[in-house]
Amino acid sequence: MSTSTDESTSITESMHRVGRAARGAGRELARSSTGARDRALEAMAARIEERAEAIAAANAEDLAAAREAGLEASLVERMELTPGRIQAMADGLREIAALPDPVGAVRELAARPSGIQVGRMRVPLGVIGIIYESRPNVTADAAGLCVKSGNAAILRGGSEAIRANRAIAECVQAGLEDAGLPAEAVQVVATTDRDAVGALIRMPEWVDVIVPRGGKSLVARIAAEAQVPVIKHLEGVCHVYLDDDADPDKAVAIAVNAKTQRLGTCNTMETLLVAAGAAERILPEAAERLTAAGIELRGCPRTRERVPQAVAASDADWATEYLGPILAVRVVDGLDAALEHIAQYSSGHTEAIVTDSYTKAQRFLREVDSSSVMVNASTRFADGHEYGLGAEIGISTDKLHARGPVGLEGLTTEKYIVLGDGHIRS
Amino acid sequence: MSTSTDESTSITESMHRVGRAARGAGRELARSSTGARDRALEAMAARIEERAEAIAAANAEDLAAAREAGLEASLVERMELTPGRIQAMADGLREIAALPDPVGAVRELAARPSGIQVGRMRVPLGVIGIIYESRPNVTADAAGLCVKSGNAAILRGGSEAIRANRAIAECVQAGLEDAGLPAEAVQVVATTDRDAVGALIRMPEWVDVIVPRGGKSLVARIAAEAQVPVIKHLEGVCHVYLDDDADPDKAVAIAVNAKTQRLGTCNTMETLLVAAGAAERILPEAAERLTAAGIELRGCPRTRERVPQAVAASDADWATEYLGPILAVRVVDGLDAALEHIAQYSSGHTEAIVTDSYTKAQRFLREVDSSSVMVNASTRFADGHEYGLGAEIGISTDKLHARGPVGLEGLTTEKYIVLGDGHIRS
């Protein structure tokens, strides 16, 4: 027992050392030039290309250990760094380098009646802690996004990928030094000790925000225990509502795409709502195409009248994120009932209406309280790249600070700046 | 014991009923028109004017009870609603009504390569819980800001002001109904039971954000215990740095104003930093004027060489928010040392530099990590009205979501909107 306590104390101490170093490096990064940070990202990419074989070898060791430990084959597959995936990390860093620098932009600088000028300047958050699971390419992506936005990063990847994470971290740190920036700006927590996460999320003096990337239970646990703000993604129970005034072809195409284009993503439709007035025209064909694509349909009684292959949905189905080949289907009286259903069951991620009614489109856009609200488009578009953010650190289902896909801007904040000429308040 | 548990359960249940009603009213408010919400604010103001005598009478009862309970005279004074203060509440509501509506604004709507149009729409947060201490005018101000920004509000004022708070709440609810909006959009928690606060901050399903207004210990406790995001103001250990290149007249005027214009506000200077190269030119006169204004000076050794009336500062002085007639003074080597001191001791509220050096002004603006950073202006300008926000619900010392003075925008968030024409993802 005493050994365990000692170890835990020493983990906490070592995490505080990491945090203190990150704080100092973050200050240095915040005052660095855009050019230096971009050069660092380019250098990281070059280092990854140079050391691609070493990274692959470290990854091979991780994979062997994971297989030996009996890790699920699908998880092992996700961890694998093929030559293409290693190149993609380098390419991703260069893409981030090419994005506009969010830091230092000043908006709305204007004179006030007192004579002072007041505006808002975009600045880095400071130190960002990122906790993620098995995919080691997150190490490079997250490092790139944090450094680009002037933040120091503390990265805590999954223990099963630790060798690859360390190899990538060496490239990242070498790239920082190549550009004259402190290596401590990106630190990978090199221990597999689980207490490291507990310490990382409880150091508000050194860490400004935590971004957990992983399954819902990991994220919920971190959010509950953290003593710093958390930018979190919980789940996507996404809806498509096919309105009375929907064009049938667009309705069917969007419903099928939103469910089947990829099954396991957070922006995949999980419940299809169909207006009663459109059910006859649209539902049978949509259902047939979904069934043909291998989707199991779980319907309300009115759905099952028109879709014989649908099994009965239970109340739990309306709240379920399947992340797989199952879809809940409900016939609703119209827009009001659809809005009511969404307000009750949506996780606030992404909802879409298909309609040609201007009025109903406007009401849906305004009244649905989700991070992305769409008209006549597939929910699968809810994504940082599709939105033009260039890259995303995650998708937030929170309302405050960052909502929806989180790009560079979500890793920054604004402070007020005041320019005077000896002004005093009277 | 069992009685207390029963009571506590019933408080929790009754707070959940309040929360559920607020959620419903918030949805109705979010889809209401700007005009309806503005009419509600105007009607609240009219109701307050109509019922000014009843409000004053309720307040008189609160004051009598407070005096009887032995409440400090200064606190009793703050609670008092003079005819002028009652009129100021009505005027404040009309001023908020006249502000631009933040809700519904769409920015950066632009086409993406896929053909979808993506933009961001500003929307209410939903339900805002506000916890405040004795001043009953906060009831009207907070109600006005929340309704204007399309949010429902749950207000929990100090128990010592409960009669006035109830009287004001009646006017607010009558005003909502006059405009055809639900009275439940603003609910005042009418119990003095302290468990009500505990319940309010632990209902993430009904409350989107908590804004505590009060002393540091109240705010810190709420932030530690809340299960919803908190927009919080902790403290203002504000600095003014008089640089080598400062104009002496501006330097002295700003230092004196920042400390003495009001002593007890969060944007009052608490530490004066003076560059060694400017100490001889500026410090004696600044010190003399501060001493003449009744300020006790606590100085570092180099300060005391030039300012004989200064007593010795301890390390604790650098971190203290005096909120009174005391000022810590430190001579530093120059800008780098000033930045270092500020990074170590500032609470991140407001800092100012006085300098005529372009380069040093730019460095200070960029490198100081505080909610307001000023050049050649008094820290006392850090205020929602001075910044043109029109009104403020508080000043945030957090970095995420809202930083510095929080006006209507801080009570809203943005969601992504996507406009397609049958677009699917390929």
mmCIF file of N, CA and C in Angstrom, chain A residues 241-344:
data_model
loop_
_atom_site.group_PDB
_atom_site.id
_atom_site.type_symbol
_atom_site.label_atom_id
_atom_site.label_comp_id
_atom_site.label_asym_id
_atom_site.label_seq_id
_atom_site.Cartn_x
_atom_site.Cartn_y
_atom_site.Cartn_z
ATOM 1 N N TYR A 241 -35.489 14.783 -40.303
ATOM 2 C CA TYR A 241 -36.947 14.900 -40.363
ATOM 3 C C TYR A 241 -37.368 15.144 -41.818
ATOM 4 N N LEU A 242 -38.159 14.206 -42.346
ATOM 5 C CA LEU A 242 -38.668 14.339 -43.709
ATOM 6 C C LEU A 242 -40.063 14.968 -43.626
ATOM 7 N N ASP A 243 -40.134 16.190 -44.078
ATOM 8 C CA ASP A 243 -41.348 16.999 -43.921
ATOM 9 C C ASP A 243 -42.378 16.688 -45.011
ATOM 10 N N ASP A 244 -43.620 17.081 -44.754
ATOM 11 C CA ASP A 244 -44.688 16.961 -45.772
ATOM 12 C C ASP A 244 -44.254 17.584 -47.089
ATOM 13 N N ASP A 245 -43.548 18.723 -46.973
ATOM 14 C CA ASP A 245 -43.181 19.471 -48.167
ATOM 15 C C ASP A 245 -41.803 19.083 -48.704
ATOM 16 N N ALA A 246 -41.335 17.899 -48.337
ATOM 17 C CA ALA A 246 -40.031 17.463 -48.835
ATOM 18 C C ALA A 246 -40.141 16.991 -50.280
ATOM 19 N N ASP A 247 -39.117 17.261 -51.048
ATOM 20 C CA ASP A 247 -38.981 16.632 -52.362
ATOM 21 C C ASP A 247 -38.651 15.162 -52.126
ATOM 22 N N PRO A 248 -39.440 14.232 -52.675
ATOM 23 C CA PRO A 248 -39.234 12.817 -52.335
ATOM 24 C C PRO A 248 -37.836 12.311 -52.698
ATOM 25 N N ASP A 249 -37.311 12.712 -53.844
ATOM 26 C CA ASP A 249 -35.986 12.207 -54.229
ATOM 27 C C ASP A 249 -34.908 12.689 -53.278
ATOM 28 N N LYS A 250 -34.959 13.997 -52.955
ATOM 29 C CA LYS A 250 -33.966 14.525 -52.005
ATOM 30 C C LYS A 250 -34.138 13.848 -50.645
ATOM 31 N N ALA A 251 -35.395 13.645 -50.233
ATOM 32 C CA ALA A 251 -35.658 13.057 -48.919
ATOM 33 C C ALA A 251 -35.048 11.662 -48.814
ATOM 34 N N VAL A 252 -35.303 10.851 -49.835
ATOM 35 C CA VAL A 252 -34.782 9.483 -49.790
ATOM 36 C C VAL A 252 -33.256 9.501 -49.854
ATOM 37 N N ALA A 253 -32.708 10.309 -50.733
ATOM 38 C CA ALA A 253 -31.244 10.346 -50.878
ATOM 39 C C ALA A 253 -30.571 10.780 -49.580
ATOM 40 N N ILE A 254 -31.128 11.795 -48.939
ATOM 41 C CA ILE A 254 -30.515 12.300 -47.698
ATOM 42 C C ILE A 254 -30.673 11.282 -46.575
ATOM 43 N N ALA A 255 -31.864 10.664 -46.460
ATOM 44 C CA ALA A 255 -32.059 9.679 -45.394
ATOM 45 C C ALA A 255 -31.079 8.518 -45.561
ATOM 46 N N VAL A 256 -30.931 8.047 -46.785
ATOM 47 C CA VAL A 256 -30.040 6.905 -47.007
ATOM 48 C C VAL A 256 -28.584 7.309 -46.760
ATOM 49 N N ASN A 257 -28.192 8.466 -47.258
ATOM 50 C CA ASN A 257 -26.810 8.907 -47.066
ATOM 51 C C ASN A 257 -26.502 9.139 -45.585
ATOM 52 N N ALA A 258 -27.432 9.790 -44.874
ATOM 53 C CA ALA A 258 -27.180 10.132 -43.467
ATOM 54 C C ALA A 258 -26.990 8.877 -42.628
ATOM 55 N N LYS A 259 -27.661 7.765 -43.037
ATOM 56 C CA LYS A 259 -27.499 6.540 -42.259
ATOM 57 C C LYS A 259 -26.368 5.667 -42.769
ATOM 58 N N THR A 260 -26.202 5.572 -44.074
ATOM 59 C CA THR A 260 -25.357 4.487 -44.573
ATOM 60 C C THR A 260 -23.984 4.927 -45.080
ATOM 61 N N GLN A 261 -23.760 6.233 -45.232
ATOM 62 C CA GLN A 261 -22.479 6.619 -45.824
ATOM 63 C C GLN A 261 -21.329 6.173 -44.926
ATOM 64 N N ARG A 262 -21.524 6.291 -43.608
ATOM 65 C CA ARG A 262 -20.685 5.585 -42.642
ATOM 66 C C ARG A 262 -21.530 5.282 -41.422
ATOM 67 N N LEU A 263 -21.378 4.095 -40.881
ATOM 68 C CA LEU A 263 -22.285 3.669 -39.809
ATOM 69 C C LEU A 263 -21.820 4.100 -38.423
ATOM 70 N N GLY A 264 -20.519 4.215 -38.246
ATOM 71 C CA GLY A 264 -20.004 4.322 -36.882
ATOM 72 C C GLY A 264 -19.607 5.722 -36.466
ATOM 73 N N THR A 265 -20.015 6.736 -37.209
ATOM 74 C CA THR A 265 -19.574 8.095 -36.878
ATOM 75 C C THR A 265 -20.656 8.822 -36.089
ATOM 76 N N CYS A 266 -20.218 9.855 -35.357
ATOM 77 C CA CYS A 266 -21.133 10.549 -34.454
ATOM 78 C C CYS A 266 -22.176 11.352 -35.210
ATOM 79 N N ASN A 267 -21.919 11.693 -36.483
ATOM 80 C CA ASN A 267 -22.896 12.482 -37.243
ATOM 81 C C ASN A 267 -23.796 11.606 -38.124
ATOM 82 N N THR A 268 -23.758 10.310 -37.889
ATOM 83 C CA THR A 268 -24.657 9.396 -38.595
ATOM 84 C C THR A 268 -26.067 9.501 -38.005
ATOM 85 N N MET A 269 -27.084 9.516 -38.871
ATOM 86 C CA MET A 269 -28.473 9.546 -38.392
ATOM 87 C C MET A 269 -28.778 8.293 -37.581
ATOM 88 N N GLU A 270 -29.442 8.490 -36.443
ATOM 89 C CA GLU A 270 -29.861 7.347 -35.634
ATOM 90 C C GLU A 270 -31.376 7.225 -35.573
ATOM 91 N N THR A 271 -32.091 8.328 -35.812
ATOM 92 C CA THR A 271 -33.562 8.276 -35.847
ATOM 93 C C THR A 271 -34.049 9.049 -37.061
ATOM 94 N N LEU A 272 -34.957 8.414 -37.808
ATOM 95 C CA LEU A 272 -35.592 9.072 -38.948
ATOM 96 C C LEU A 272 -37.016 9.437 -38.540
ATOM 97 N N LEU A 273 -37.344 10.717 -38.667
ATOM 98 C CA LEU A 273 -38.708 11.176 -38.393
ATOM 99 C C LEU A 273 -39.371 11.492 -39.733
ATOM 100 N N VAL A 274 -40.606 11.043 -39.903
ATOM 101 C CA VAL A 274 -41.305 11.269 -41.171
ATOM 102 C C VAL A 274 -42.666 11.881 -40.877
ATOM 103 N N ALA A 275 -42.968 12.989 -41.534
ATOM 104 C CA ALA A 275 -44.289 13.596 -41.360
ATOM 105 C C ALA A 275 -45.355 12.633 -41.866
ATOM 106 N N ALA A 276 -46.467 12.581 -41.130
ATOM 107 C CA ALA A 276 -47.547 11.662 -41.504
ATOM 108 C C ALA A 276 -47.989 11.919 -42.943
ATOM 109 N N GLY A 277 -48.015 13.190 -43.311
ATOM 110 C CA GLY A 277 -48.460 13.539 -44.652
ATOM 111 C C GLY A 277 -47.492 13.122 -45.743
ATOM 112 N N ALA A 278 -46.271 12.769 -45.372
ATOM 113 C CA ALA A 278 -45.280 12.369 -46.362
ATOM 114 C C ALA A 278 -45.002 10.874 -46.304
ATOM 115 N N ALA A 279 -45.575 10.222 -45.295
ATOM 116 C CA ALA A 279 -45.201 8.826 -45.034
ATOM 117 C C ALA A 279 -45.503 7.941 -46.234
ATOM 118 N N GLU A 280 -46.672 8.139 -46.838
ATOM 119 C CA GLU A 280 -47.034 7.256 -47.934
ATOM 120 C C GLU A 280 -46.112 7.468 -49.136
ATOM 121 N N ARG A 281 -45.833 8.750 -49.419
ATOM 122 C CA ARG A 281 -45.029 9.072 -50.586
ATOM 123 C C ARG A 281 -43.573 8.657 -50.439
ATOM 124 N N ILE A 282 -43.037 8.815 -49.239
ATOM 125 C CA ILE A 282 -41.586 8.734 -49.073
ATOM 126 C C ILE A 282 -41.123 7.508 -48.303
ATOM 127 N N LEU A 283 -41.872 7.147 -47.259
ATOM 128 C CA LEU A 283 -41.347 6.148 -46.326
ATOM 129 C C LEU A 283 -41.088 4.783 -46.971
ATOM 130 N N PRO A 284 -42.009 4.266 -47.783
ATOM 131 C CA PRO A 284 -41.735 2.919 -48.310
ATOM 132 C C PRO A 284 -40.436 2.857 -49.112
ATOM 133 N N GLU A 285 -40.211 3.851 -49.978
ATOM 134 C CA GLU A 285 -38.992 3.788 -50.782
ATOM 135 C C GLU A 285 -37.741 3.961 -49.923
ATOM 136 N N ALA A 286 -37.806 4.919 -48.982
ATOM 137 C CA ALA A 286 -36.653 5.122 -48.096
ATOM 138 C C ALA A 286 -36.362 3.827 -47.331
ATOM 139 N N ALA A 287 -37.419 3.212 -46.799
ATOM 140 C CA ALA A 287 -37.243 1.992 -46.012
ATOM 141 C C ALA A 287 -36.650 0.879 -46.866
ATOM 142 N N GLU A 288 -37.153 0.766 -48.078
ATOM 143 C CA GLU A 288 -36.652 -0.286 -48.955
ATOM 144 C C GLU A 288 -35.157 -0.113 -49.229
ATOM 145 N N ARG A 289 -34.758 1.134 -49.499
ATOM 146 C CA ARG A 289 -33.334 1.369 -49.785
ATOM 147 C C ARG A 289 -32.472 1.152 -48.548
ATOM 148 N N LEU A 290 -33.002 1.534 -47.401
ATOM 149 C CA LEU A 290 -32.239 1.319 -46.173
ATOM 150 C C LEU A 290 -32.114 -0.176 -45.878
ATOM 151 N N THR A 291 -33.210 -0.887 -46.046
ATOM 152 C CA THR A 291 -33.167 -2.334 -45.804
ATOM 153 C C THR A 291 -32.196 -2.989 -46.786
ATOM 154 N N ALA A 292 -32.245 -2.549 -48.033
ATOM 155 C CA ALA A 292 -31.331 -3.112 -49.022
ATOM 156 C C ALA A 292 -29.870 -2.848 -48.648
ATOM 157 N N ALA A 293 -29.643 -1.757 -47.941
ATOM 158 C CA ALA A 293 -28.275 -1.433 -47.506
ATOM 159 C C ALA A 293 -27.917 -2.159 -46.215
ATOM 160 N N GLY A 294 -28.811 -3.039 -45.752
ATOM 161 C CA GLY A 294 -28.476 -3.851 -44.583
ATOM 162 C C GLY A 294 -28.846 -3.221 -43.257
ATOM 163 N N ILE A 295 -29.695 -2.192 -43.270
ATOM 164 C CA ILE A 295 -30.067 -1.503 -42.030
ATOM 165 C C ILE A 295 -31.309 -2.159 -41.435
ATOM 166 N N GLU A 296 -31.233 -2.495 -40.152
ATOM 167 C CA GLU A 296 -32.411 -2.982 -39.440
ATOM 168 C C GLU A 296 -33.260 -1.789 -39.023
ATOM 169 N N LEU A 297 -34.557 -1.828 -39.330
ATOM 170 C CA LEU A 297 -35.435 -0.705 -39.001
ATOM 171 C C LEU A 297 -36.268 -1.040 -37.771
ATOM 172 N N ARG A 298 -36.335 -0.092 -36.861
ATOM 173 C CA ARG A 298 -37.164 -0.252 -35.660
ATOM 174 C C ARG A 298 -38.182 0.884 -35.660
ATOM 175 N N GLY A 299 -39.438 0.547 -35.850
ATOM 176 C CA GLY A 299 -40.414 1.598 -36.113
ATOM 177 C C GLY A 299 -41.510 1.716 -35.078
ATOM 178 N N CYS A 300 -42.140 2.884 -35.066
ATOM 179 C CA CYS A 300 -43.337 3.115 -34.271
ATOM 180 C C CYS A 300 -44.498 2.404 -34.975
ATOM 181 N N PRO A 301 -45.670 2.289 -34.328
ATOM 182 C CA PRO A 301 -46.788 1.581 -34.980
ATOM 183 C C PRO A 301 -47.119 2.145 -36.364
ATOM 184 N N ARG A 302 -47.141 3.475 -36.509
ATOM 185 C CA ARG A 302 -47.490 4.034 -37.817
ATOM 186 C C ARG A 302 -46.431 3.707 -38.874
ATOM 187 N N THR A 303 -45.196 3.606 -38.451
ATOM 188 C CA THR A 303 -44.149 3.195 -39.391
ATOM 189 C C THR A 303 -44.398 1.762 -39.858
ATOM 190 N N ARG A 304 -44.733 0.911 -38.893
ATOM 191 C CA ARG A 304 -44.860 -0.513 -39.214
ATOM 192 C C ARG A 304 -46.059 -0.792 -40.115
ATOM 193 N N GLU A 305 -47.045 0.124 -40.087
ATOM 194 C CA GLU A 305 -48.152 -0.038 -41.042
ATOM 195 C C GLU A 305 -47.665 0.008 -42.487
ATOM 196 N N ARG A 306 -46.649 0.851 -42.701
ATOM 197 C CA ARG A 306 -46.172 1.047 -44.075
ATOM 198 C C ARG A 306 -44.902 0.270 -44.385
ATOM 199 N N VAL A 307 -44.207 -0.144 -43.330
ATOM 200 C CA VAL A 307 -42.916 -0.808 -43.523
ATOM 201 C C VAL A 307 -42.970 -2.156 -42.821
ATOM 202 N N PRO A 308 -43.405 -3.183 -43.529
ATOM 203 C CA PRO A 308 -43.621 -4.479 -42.861
ATOM 204 C C PRO A 308 -42.337 -5.060 -42.275
ATOM 205 N N GLN A 309 -41.196 -4.762 -42.895
ATOM 206 C CA GLN A 309 -39.964 -5.361 -42.372
ATOM 207 C C GLN A 309 -39.486 -4.716 -41.068
ATOM 208 N N ALA A 310 -40.079 -3.586 -40.663
ATOM 209 C CA ALA A 310 -39.638 -2.917 -39.432
ATOM 210 C C ALA A 310 -40.112 -3.690 -38.206
ATOM 211 N N VAL A 311 -39.199 -3.845 -37.230
ATOM 212 C CA VAL A 311 -39.596 -4.411 -35.946
ATOM 213 C C VAL A 311 -40.091 -3.272 -35.060
ATOM 214 N N ALA A 312 -40.724 -3.625 -33.950
ATOM 215 C CA ALA A 312 -41.292 -2.584 -33.085
ATOM 216 C C ALA A 312 -40.178 -1.870 -32.316
ATOM 217 N N ALA A 313 -40.241 -0.547 -32.338
ATOM 218 C CA ALA A 313 -39.282 0.236 -31.560
ATOM 219 C C ALA A 313 -39.776 0.354 -30.128
ATOM 220 N N SER A 314 -38.846 0.336 -29.171
ATOM 221 C CA SER A 314 -39.203 0.618 -27.780
ATOM 222 C C SER A 314 -38.793 2.065 -27.479
ATOM 223 N N ASP A 315 -39.228 2.573 -26.336
ATOM 224 C CA ASP A 315 -38.855 3.947 -25.978
ATOM 225 C C ASP A 315 -37.347 4.133 -25.958
ATOM 226 N N ALA A 316 -36.628 3.095 -25.547
ATOM 227 C CA ALA A 316 -35.171 3.216 -25.457
ATOM 228 C C ALA A 316 -34.553 3.489 -26.818
ATOM 229 N N ASP A 317 -35.207 2.998 -27.884
ATOM 230 C CA ASP A 317 -34.631 3.209 -29.217
ATOM 231 C C ASP A 317 -34.509 4.694 -29.563
ATOM 232 N N TRP A 318 -35.477 5.498 -29.082
ATOM 233 C CA TRP A 318 -35.422 6.929 -29.448
ATOM 234 C C TRP A 318 -34.202 7.623 -28.864
ATOM 235 N N ALA A 319 -33.623 7.048 -27.825
ATOM 236 C CA ALA A 319 -32.494 7.712 -27.167
ATOM 237 C C ALA A 319 -31.168 7.021 -27.440
ATOM 238 N N THR A 320 -31.162 6.094 -28.388
ATOM 239 C CA THR A 320 -29.970 5.262 -28.557
ATOM 240 C C THR A 320 -29.088 5.725 -29.720
ATOM 241 N N GLU A 321 -27.783 5.816 -29.433
ATOM 242 C CA GLU A 321 -26.793 6.024 -30.490
ATOM 243 C C GLU A 321 -26.293 4.639 -30.897
ATOM 244 N N TYR A 322 -26.817 4.124 -32.010
ATOM 245 C CA TYR A 322 -26.482 2.741 -32.374
ATOM 246 C C TYR A 322 -25.044 2.607 -32.843
ATOM 247 N N LEU A 323 -24.547 3.579 -33.592
ATOM 248 C CA LEU A 323 -23.215 3.467 -34.207
ATOM 249 C C LEU A 323 -23.109 2.167 -35.000
ATOM 250 N N GLY A 324 -24.219 1.754 -35.599
ATOM 251 C CA GLY A 324 -24.221 0.497 -36.332
ATOM 252 C C GLY A 324 -25.445 0.412 -37.218
ATOM 253 N N PRO A 325 -25.682 -0.765 -37.837
ATOM 254 C CA PRO A 325 -26.711 -0.886 -38.879
ATOM 255 C C PRO A 325 -28.129 -1.003 -38.335
ATOM 256 N N ILE A 326 -28.535 -0.100 -37.478
ATOM 257 C CA ILE A 326 -29.887 -0.077 -36.929
ATOM 258 C C ILE A 326 -30.380 1.364 -37.020
ATOM 259 N N LEU A 327 -31.661 1.537 -37.330
ATOM 260 C CA LEU A 327 -32.236 2.875 -37.423
ATOM 261 C C LEU A 327 -33.617 2.859 -36.774
ATOM 262 N N ALA A 328 -33.878 3.842 -35.909
ATOM 263 C CA ALA A 328 -35.215 4.025 -35.366
ATOM 264 C C ALA A 328 -36.002 4.922 -36.317
ATOM 265 N N VAL A 329 -37.270 4.584 -36.536
ATOM 266 C CA VAL A 329 -38.095 5.345 -37.475
ATOM 267 C C VAL A 329 -39.422 5.680 -36.802
ATOM 268 N N ARG A 330 -39.809 6.942 -36.902
ATOM 269 C CA ARG A 330 -41.068 7.347 -36.261
ATOM 270 C C ARG A 330 -41.845 8.259 -37.205
ATOM 271 N N VAL A 331 -43.105 7.975 -37.357
ATOM 272 C CA VAL A 331 -43.993 8.872 -38.100
ATOM 273 C C VAL A 331 -44.552 9.884 -37.104
ATOM 274 N N VAL A 332 -44.420 11.163 -37.424
ATOM 275 C CA VAL A 332 -44.892 12.230 -36.525
ATOM 276 C C VAL A 332 -45.926 13.067 -37.275
ATOM 277 N N ASP A 333 -46.740 13.807 -36.511
ATOM 278 C CA ASP A 333 -47.845 14.529 -37.160
ATOM 279 C C ASP A 333 -47.357 15.633 -38.091
ATOM 280 N N GLY A 334 -46.210 16.228 -37.751
ATOM 281 C CA GLY A 334 -45.717 17.318 -38.585
ATOM 282 C C GLY A 334 -44.546 17.992 -37.889
ATOM 283 N N LEU A 335 -44.231 19.213 -38.301
ATOM 284 C CA LEU A 335 -43.041 19.894 -37.792
ATOM 285 C C LEU A 335 -43.056 20.044 -36.272
ATOM 286 N N ASP A 336 -44.190 20.454 -35.708
ATOM 287 C CA ASP A 336 -44.212 20.656 -34.256
ATOM 288 C C ASP A 336 -43.874 19.378 -33.508
ATOM 289 N N ALA A 337 -44.469 18.270 -33.984
ATOM 290 C CA ALA A 337 -44.200 16.993 -33.315
ATOM 291 C C ALA A 337 -42.739 16.584 -33.513
ATOM 292 N N ALA A 338 -42.183 16.885 -34.686
ATOM 293 C CA ALA A 338 -40.768 16.570 -34.922
ATOM 294 C C ALA A 338 -39.880 17.383 -33.986
ATOM 295 N N LEU A 339 -40.190 18.677 -33.850
ATOM 296 C CA LEU A 339 -39.399 19.525 -32.951
ATOM 297 C C LEU A 339 -39.508 19.024 -31.520
ATOM 298 N N GLU A 340 -40.697 18.586 -31.135
ATOM 299 C CA GLU A 340 -40.905 18.078 -29.788
ATOM 300 C C GLU A 340 -40.080 16.811 -29.559
ATOM 301 N N HIS A 341 -40.131 15.895 -30.544
ATOM 302 C CA HIS A 341 -39.349 14.659 -30.431
ATOM 303 C C HIS A 341 -37.854 14.978 -30.310
ATOM 304 N N ILE A 342 -37.387 15.881 -31.144
ATOM 305 C CA ILE A 342 -35.956 16.233 -31.133
ATOM 306 C C ILE A 342 -35.580 16.878 -29.801
ATOM 307 N N ALA A 343 -36.442 17.777 -29.308
ATOM 308 C CA ALA A 343 -36.123 18.431 -28.028
ATOM 309 C C ALA A 343 -36.011 17.392 -26.919
ATOM 310 N N GLN A 344 -36.839 16.348 -27.024
ATOM 311 C CA GLN A 344 -36.831 15.345 -25.955
ATOM 312 C C GLN A 344 -35.672 14.358 -26.078
#
